[in-house]
PDB file of C-alpha atoms in Angstrom:
ATOM      1  CA  MET A1459      20.446  11.811   7.986  1.00 58.00           C
ATOM      2  CA  ASP A1460      21.364   8.130   7.976  1.00 57.00           C
ATOM      3  CA  GLU A1461      18.346   5.859   7.585  1.00 56.00           C
ATOM      4  CA  GLU A1462      20.270   2.975   9.145  1.00 52.00           C
ATOM      5  CA  ALA A1463      23.529   2.668  11.024  1.00 48.00           C
ATOM      6  CA  ARG A1464      26.375   1.035   9.151  1.00 45.00           C
ATOM      7  CA  SER A1465      29.162  -1.324  10.045  1.00 47.00           C
ATOM      8  CA  ALA A1466      32.745  -0.532   9.155  1.00 47.00           C
ATOM      9  CA  THR A1467      32.724  -3.105   6.356  1.00 54.00           C
ATOM     10  CA  GLU A1468      29.348  -2.273   4.809  1.00 64.00           C
ATOM     11  CA  PRO A1469      28.914   0.127   1.895  1.00 69.00           C
ATOM     12  CA  LYS A1470      27.243   3.454   2.500  1.00 77.00           C
ATOM     13  CA  ARG A1471      25.194   5.012  -0.260  1.00 82.00           C
ATOM     14  CA  THR A1472      24.353   8.686  -0.421  1.00 87.00           C
ATOM     15  CA  VAL A1473      21.069   9.215  -2.239  1.00 87.00           C
ATOM     16  CA  ASP A1474      21.194  11.412  -5.335  1.00 90.00           C
ATOM     17  CA  VAL A1475      18.624  13.944  -6.500  1.00 91.00           C
ATOM     18  CA  ALA A1476      16.598  11.594  -8.709  1.00 92.00           C
ATOM     19  CA  SER A1477      16.491   8.865  -6.065  1.00 92.00           C
ATOM     20  CA  LEU A1478      15.503  11.310  -3.315  1.00 93.00           C
ATOM     21  CA  LYS A1479      12.583  12.582  -5.384  1.00 93.00           C
ATOM     22  CA  ALA A1480      11.525   8.994  -6.126  1.00 94.00           C
ATOM     23  CA  LEU A1481      11.594   8.144  -2.414  1.00 95.00           C
ATOM     24  CA  ALA A1482       9.593  11.234  -1.432  1.00 95.00           C
ATOM     25  CA  HIS A1483       6.255   9.410  -1.120  1.00 96.00           C
ATOM     26  CA  PRO A1484       4.821   8.385   2.276  1.00 95.00           C
ATOM     27  CA  LEU A1485       3.907   4.859   1.153  1.00 97.00           C
ATOM     28  CA  ARG A1486       7.338   4.233  -0.381  1.00 97.00           C
ATOM     29  CA  ILE A1487       8.998   5.293   2.857  1.00 96.00           C
ATOM     30  CA  GLU A1488       6.596   3.052   4.773  1.00 96.00           C
ATOM     31  CA  ILE A1489       7.432   0.112   2.488  1.00 97.00           C
ATOM     32  CA  LEU A1490      11.181   0.695   2.776  1.00 96.00           C
ATOM     33  CA  ASP A1491      10.950   1.056   6.553  1.00 93.00           C
ATOM     34  CA  THR A1492       8.783  -2.072   6.887  1.00 94.00           C
ATOM     35  CA  ILE A1493      11.261  -4.187   4.914  1.00 95.00           C
ATOM     36  CA  SER A1494      14.123  -2.721   6.966  1.00 91.00           C
ATOM     37  CA  ARG A1495      12.324  -3.772  10.150  1.00 90.00           C
ATOM     38  CA  LEU A1496      10.799  -7.107   9.170  1.00 90.00           C
ATOM     39  CA  GLY A1497      12.992  -8.410   6.354  1.00 91.00           C
ATOM     40  CA  PRO A1498      12.031  -9.545   2.824  1.00 94.00           C
ATOM     41  CA  GLN A1499       8.406  -9.017   1.745  1.00 96.00           C
ATOM     42  CA  THR A1500       6.168  -9.481  -1.274  1.00 96.00           C
ATOM     43  CA  SER A1501       3.563  -7.083  -2.589  1.00 96.00           C
ATOM     44  CA  GLY A1502       0.959  -9.336  -0.973  1.00 95.00           C
ATOM     45  CA  THR A1503       2.511  -9.433   2.488  1.00 96.00           C
ATOM     46  CA  LEU A1504       3.092  -5.681   2.404  1.00 97.00           C
ATOM     47  CA  ALA A1505      -0.510  -5.084   1.329  1.00 97.00           C
ATOM     48  CA  GLU A1506      -1.702  -7.072   4.345  1.00 96.00           C
ATOM     49  CA  ILE A1507       0.675  -5.349   6.784  1.00 95.00           C
ATOM     50  CA  LEU A1508       0.052  -1.809   5.511  1.00 96.00           C
ATOM     51  CA  GLY A1509      -3.622  -2.101   4.601  1.00 96.00           C
ATOM     52  CA  GLU A1510      -3.012  -1.276   0.944  1.00 97.00           C
ATOM     53  CA  SER A1511      -3.935  -3.021  -2.308  1.00 96.00           C
ATOM     54  CA  THR A1512      -1.434  -5.390  -3.883  1.00 95.00           C
ATOM     55  CA  GLY A1513      -1.565  -3.277  -7.042  1.00 95.00           C
ATOM     56  CA  SER A1514      -0.407  -0.243  -5.066  1.00 97.00           C
ATOM     57  CA  THR A1515       2.359  -2.023  -3.157  1.00 97.00           C
ATOM     58  CA  SER A1516       3.551  -3.760  -6.338  1.00 96.00           C
ATOM     59  CA  TYR A1517       3.829  -0.444  -8.187  1.00 97.00           C
ATOM     60  CA  HIS A1518       5.758   1.265  -5.394  1.00 97.00           C
ATOM     61  CA  LEU A1519       8.034  -1.749  -4.931  1.00 97.00           C
ATOM     62  CA  ARG A1520       9.028  -1.498  -8.586  1.00 96.00           C
ATOM     63  CA  GLN A1521       9.736   2.216  -8.241  1.00 96.00           C
ATOM     64  CA  LEU A1522      11.898   1.632  -5.185  1.00 97.00           C
ATOM     65  CA  ALA A1523      13.777  -1.135  -6.994  1.00 96.00           C
ATOM     66  CA  ARG A1524      14.263   1.103 -10.016  1.00 96.00           C
ATOM     67  CA  HIS A1525      16.245   3.490  -7.826  1.00 95.00           C
ATOM     68  CA  ASP A1526      18.139   0.703  -6.023  1.00 94.00           C
ATOM     69  CA  PHE A1527      16.410   1.082  -2.672  1.00 95.00           C
ATOM     70  CA  LEU A1528      15.294  -2.557  -2.950  1.00 96.00           C
ATOM     71  CA  ARG A1529      16.421  -5.653  -4.827  1.00 94.00           C
ATOM     72  CA  GLU A1530      14.623  -8.843  -5.756  1.00 93.00           C
ATOM     73  CA  VAL A1531      15.615 -11.834  -3.632  1.00 93.00           C
ATOM     74  CA  GLU A1532      17.126 -14.393  -5.992  1.00 86.00           C
ATOM     75  CA  GLY A1533      15.861 -17.953  -5.769  1.00 83.00           C
ATOM     76  CA  ARG A1534      12.862 -17.095  -3.620  1.00 83.00           C
ATOM     77  CA  GLY A1535       9.315 -16.986  -4.891  1.00 71.00           C
ATOM     78  CA  SER A1536       7.835 -18.172  -8.135  1.00 71.00           C
ATOM     79  CA  GLY A1537       5.554 -16.875 -10.848  1.00 68.00           C
ATOM     80  CA  ARG A1538       4.023 -13.577  -9.802  1.00 75.00           C
ATOM     81  CA  GLU A1539       5.257 -13.839  -6.209  1.00 84.00           C
ATOM     82  CA  ARG A1540       8.414 -11.762  -6.005  1.00 91.00           C
ATOM     83  CA  TRP A1541      10.291 -11.180  -2.768  1.00 95.00           C
ATOM     84  CA  TRP A1542      12.054  -7.868  -2.141  1.00 96.00           C
ATOM     85  CA  ASP A1543      14.786  -6.927   0.323  1.00 96.00           C
ATOM     86  CA  ARG A1544      17.163  -4.086   1.153  1.00 93.00           C
ATOM     87  CA  PRO A1545      20.621  -4.141  -0.436  1.00 90.00           C
ATOM     88  CA  LYS A1546      23.436  -4.447   2.086  1.00 85.00           C
ATOM     89  CA  GLY A1547      24.748  -1.238   3.571  1.00 80.00           C
ATOM     90  CA  SER A1548      23.207   1.978   4.804  1.00 80.00           C
ATOM     91  CA  LEU A1549      21.514   4.946   3.186  1.00 82.00           C
ATOM     92  CA  GLN A1550      22.251   8.587   3.751  1.00 85.00           C
ATOM     93  CA  VAL A1551      18.890   9.795   2.546  1.00 82.00           C
ATOM     94  CA  VAL A1552      19.195  13.516   3.285  1.00 81.00           C
ATOM     95  CA  THR A1553      22.335  15.621   2.970  1.00 84.00           C
ATOM     96  CA  ARG A1554      22.799  19.307   3.756  1.00 85.00           C
ATOM     97  CA  GLU A1555      23.181  20.033   0.028  1.00 89.00           C
ATOM     98  CA  LEU A1556      19.856  18.381  -0.830  1.00 87.00           C
ATOM     99  CA  ALA A1557      18.052  20.054   2.069  1.00 87.00           C
ATOM    100  CA  ASP A1558      19.388  23.502   1.120  1.00 89.00           C
ATOM    101  CA  ASP A1559      18.732  23.217  -2.622  1.00 90.00           C
ATOM    102  CA  PRO A1560      15.342  24.795  -3.497  1.00 91.00           C
ATOM    103  CA  ALA A1561      14.860  22.095  -6.168  1.00 89.00           C
ATOM    104  CA  THR A1562      15.082  19.270  -3.620  1.00 91.00           C
ATOM    105  CA  ALA A1563      14.273  20.906  -0.278  1.00 92.00           C
ATOM    106  CA  GLU A1564      10.611  19.845  -0.280  1.00 92.00           C
ATOM    107  CA  ALA A1565      11.466  16.224  -1.058  1.00 93.00           C
ATOM    108  CA  ALA A1566      14.267  16.213   1.532  1.00 92.00           C
ATOM    109  CA  HIS A1567      11.980  17.565   4.230  1.00 92.00           C
ATOM    110  CA  LEU A1568       9.226  15.062   3.401  1.00 93.00           C
ATOM    111  CA  VAL A1569      11.614  12.101   3.529  1.00 93.00           C
ATOM    112  CA  SER A1570      13.258  13.277   6.750  1.00 91.00           C
ATOM    113  CA  ARG A1571       9.882  13.991   8.375  1.00 93.00           C
ATOM    114  CA  GLU A1572       8.353  10.635   7.432  1.00 93.00           C
ATOM    115  CA  PHE A1573      11.308   8.610   8.693  1.00 91.00           C
ATOM    116  CA  GLU A1574      11.383  10.558  11.941  1.00 91.00           C
ATOM    117  CA  HIS A1575       7.617  10.225  12.483  1.00 93.00           C
ATOM    118  CA  ARG A1576       7.858   6.459  12.105  1.00 91.00           C
ATOM    119  CA  ARG A1577      10.887   6.250  14.393  1.00 89.00           C
ATOM    120  CA  ALA A1578       9.244   8.406  17.054  1.00 90.00           C
ATOM    121  CA  ALA A1579       5.966   6.485  16.782  1.00 90.00           C
ATOM    122  CA  ALA A1580       7.713   3.148  17.342  1.00 89.00           C
ATOM    123  CA  LEU A1581       9.450   4.440  20.466  1.00 88.00           C
ATOM    124  CA  ALA A1582       6.287   6.116  21.785  1.00 90.00           C
ATOM    125  CA  ASP A1583       4.277   2.909  21.275  1.00 89.00           C
ATOM    126  CA  PHE A1584       6.805   0.891  23.270  1.00 87.00           C
ATOM    127  CA  MET A1585       6.949   3.471  26.072  1.00 88.00           C
ATOM    128  CA  GLU A1586       3.140   3.608  26.313  1.00 88.00           C
ATOM    129  CA  HIS A1587       2.228  -0.031  25.740  1.00 86.00           C
ATOM    130  CA  GLY A1588       5.194  -2.362  25.428  1.00 84.00           C
ATOM    131  CA  TRP A1589       7.197  -1.478  28.510  1.00 82.00           C
ATOM    132  CA  LEU A1590       4.730  -3.049  30.950  1.00 84.00           C
ATOM    133  CA  SER A1591       2.928  -5.512  28.660  1.00 88.00           C
ATOM    134  CA  GLU A1592       5.943  -7.270  27.126  1.00 88.00           C
ATOM    135  CA  PRO A1593       7.343 -10.395  28.822  1.00 90.00           C
ATOM    136  CA  ALA A1594       9.918  -9.472  31.455  1.00 90.00           C
ATOM    137  CA  GLU A1595      12.803 -10.875  29.395  1.00 91.00           C
ATOM    138  CA  TRP A1596      12.027  -8.365  26.642  1.00 91.00           C
ATOM    139  CA  SER A1597      11.112  -5.312  28.726  1.00 90.00           C
ATOM    140  CA  ASP A1598      14.152  -5.842  30.985  1.00 90.00           C
ATOM    141  CA  ALA A1599      16.404  -6.076  27.901  1.00 91.00           C
ATOM    142  CA  ALA A1600      15.142  -2.751  26.531  1.00 90.00           C
ATOM    143  CA  MET A1601      16.534   0.635  27.480  1.00 87.00           C
ATOM    144  CA  ALA A1602      15.406   4.242  27.261  1.00 85.00           C
ATOM    145  CA  SER A1603      18.183   6.514  28.449  1.00 85.00           C
ATOM    146  CA  THR A1604      18.805  10.244  28.304  1.00 87.00           C
ATOM    147  CA  SER A1605      22.088  12.023  28.969  1.00 88.00           C
ATOM    148  CA  HIS A1606      22.708  15.758  29.047  1.00 89.00           C
ATOM    149  CA  ALA A1607      25.885  17.702  28.355  1.00 91.00           C
ATOM    150  CA  ARG A1608      26.995  21.060  27.043  1.00 92.00           C
ATOM    151  CA  LEU A1609      29.164  20.518  23.969  1.00 93.00           C
ATOM    152  CA  THR A1610      30.633  22.433  21.083  1.00 95.00           C
ATOM    153  CA  ALA A1611      29.595  21.496  17.559  1.00 94.00           C
ATOM    154  CA  SER A1612      32.891  19.641  17.015  1.00 96.00           C
ATOM    155  CA  GLU A1613      32.475  17.740  20.298  1.00 96.00           C
ATOM    156  CA  LEU A1614      28.930  16.738  19.365  1.00 94.00           C
ATOM    157  CA  ALA A1615      30.190  15.554  15.956  1.00 92.00           C
ATOM    158  CA  MET A1616      32.808  13.395  17.700  1.00 95.00           C
ATOM    159  CA  VAL A1617      30.243  11.902  20.105  1.00 94.00           C
ATOM    160  CA  SER A1618      27.780  11.184  17.284  1.00 91.00           C
ATOM    161  CA  ALA A1619      30.433   9.491  15.125  1.00 90.00           C
ATOM    162  CA  LYS A1620      31.697   7.317  17.982  1.00 93.00           C
ATOM    163  CA  LEU A1621      28.174   6.313  19.030  1.00 91.00           C
ATOM    164  CA  GLU A1622      27.327   5.340  15.453  1.00 87.00           C
ATOM    165  CA  ASP A1623      30.533   3.371  14.978  1.00 89.00           C
ATOM    166  CA  PHE A1624      30.143   1.565  18.298  1.00 92.00           C
ATOM    167  CA  ALA A1625      26.504   0.654  17.654  1.00 89.00           C
ATOM    168  CA  SER A1626      27.340  -0.521  14.144  1.00 87.00           C
ATOM    169  CA  SER A1627      30.170  -2.732  15.379  1.00 90.00           C
ATOM    170  CA  LEU A1628      27.832  -4.366  17.886  1.00 92.00           C
ATOM    171  CA  ILE A1629      25.020  -4.942  15.399  1.00 90.00           C
ATOM    172  CA  ALA A1630      27.321  -6.217  12.640  1.00 88.00           C
ATOM    173  CA  GLN A1631      27.880  -9.522  14.462  1.00 91.00           C
ATOM    174  CA  PHE A1632      24.186 -10.381  14.118  1.00 91.00           C
ATOM    175  CA  LYS A1633      23.827  -9.590  10.423  1.00 85.00           C
ATOM    176  CA  GLY A1634      23.907 -12.257   7.730  1.00 82.00           C
ATOM    177  CA  ARG A1635      23.311 -15.160  10.122  1.00 88.00           C
ATOM    178  CA  PRO A1636      20.358 -17.571  10.100  1.00 89.00           C
ATOM    179  CA  THR A1637      17.617 -16.071  12.246  1.00 88.00           C
ATOM    180  CA  PRO A1638      17.554 -17.942  15.567  1.00 93.00           C
ATOM    181  CA  GLU A1639      14.350 -19.219  17.129  1.00 94.00           C
ATOM    182  CA  GLY A1640      12.729 -16.598  19.323  1.00 93.00           C
ATOM    183  CA  ALA A1641      14.290 -13.636  17.515  1.00 93.00           C
ATOM    184  CA  ARG A1642      12.059 -10.588  16.983  1.00 92.00           C
ATOM    185  CA  PRO A1643      12.472  -7.353  15.050  1.00 91.00           C
ATOM    186  CA  VAL A1644      14.006  -4.743  17.327  1.00 91.00           C
ATOM    187  CA  GLN A1645      14.820  -1.094  16.803  1.00 88.00           C
ATOM    188  CA  ILE A1646      17.827   0.644  18.348  1.00 88.00           C
ATOM    189  CA  HIS A1647      17.856   4.411  18.701  1.00 85.00           C
ATOM    190  CA  ILE A1648      20.821   6.603  19.455  1.00 84.00           C
ATOM    191  CA  ASN A1649      19.836  10.244  19.550  1.00 81.00           C
ATOM    192  CA  ALA A1650      22.441  12.980  19.787  1.00 82.00           C
ATOM    193  CA  PHE A1651      21.385  16.476  18.797  1.00 79.00           C
ATOM    194  CA  PRO A1652      21.367  20.099  19.999  1.00 81.00           C
ATOM    195  CA  LEU A1653      18.101  21.234  21.527  1.00 77.00           C
ATOM    196  CA  ALA A1654      16.302  24.107  19.831  1.00 73.00           C
ATOM    197  CA  PRO A1655      17.171  27.407  21.579  1.00 72.00           C
ATOM    198  CA  GLN A1656      13.598  28.033  22.711  1.00 54.00           C
ATOM    199  CA  ARG A1657      13.533  24.663  24.468  1.00 45.00           C
ATOM    200  CA  GLN A1658      16.980  24.749  26.062  1.00 47.00           C
ATOM    201  CA  GLU A1659      16.104  26.992  28.945  1.00 48.00           C
ATOM    202  CA  GLY A1660      12.772  27.491  30.666  1.00 47.00           C
ATOM    203  CA  PRO A1661      11.530  28.982  33.946  1.00 43.00           C
ATOM    204  CA  ARG A1662      13.704  27.605  36.753  1.00 41.00           C
ATOM    205  CA  ARG A1663      11.141  26.391  39.279  1.00 41.00           C
ATOM    206  CA  HIS A1664      13.682  23.953  40.685  1.00 39.00           C
ATOM    207  CA  GLN A1665      17.369  23.341  40.304  1.00 40.00           C
ATOM    208  CA  GLU A1666      18.168  20.685  37.706  1.00 39.00           C
ATOM    209  CA  LYS A1667      21.112  18.383  38.148  1.00 39.00           C
ATOM    210  CA  PRO A1668      23.472  18.030  35.140  1.00 39.00           C
TER     211      PRO A1668
END
């Protein structure tokens, strides 16, 4: 499971056992996801956003930094105010090996579940509230699209890889630039997965089009 899509020139880090176990805490995932969405934060700004104490956010920030999930922003902040950001590149936070290993399965499932809950919640919130309440320029620019096909595992792997590469190449042009006026955090989802067998076929009350 990739926590963030990568560009062709960015490094990709696969999380090891110790780092996975360190990440397996709901608040640490929330902190990492918040910084991924909103950019650099301090313990104070995170405490305000997440409704936590600064002592708690400060502790978890240090733990995330210890395992290289975050880095201190050089030249920003002073005294006790320290700014934290994501290192460049993407994270593969859950691998098949970690998910299948009894020693790491629980941590892998927690991390995967928390990231997916937050991703699904963001999309559900936009579909329920944002679609009609956002200014037209933003709602018209958004997209929620579903496609169906019957593929082999190798075909699905090819589609997933090409979708990821294409999305990464598009997003790469906007990274590392000064943030323009009017820019907002956005989230881009590309979902490609086989449906669970029990949900693939149901009672055929009407004929579905492919």
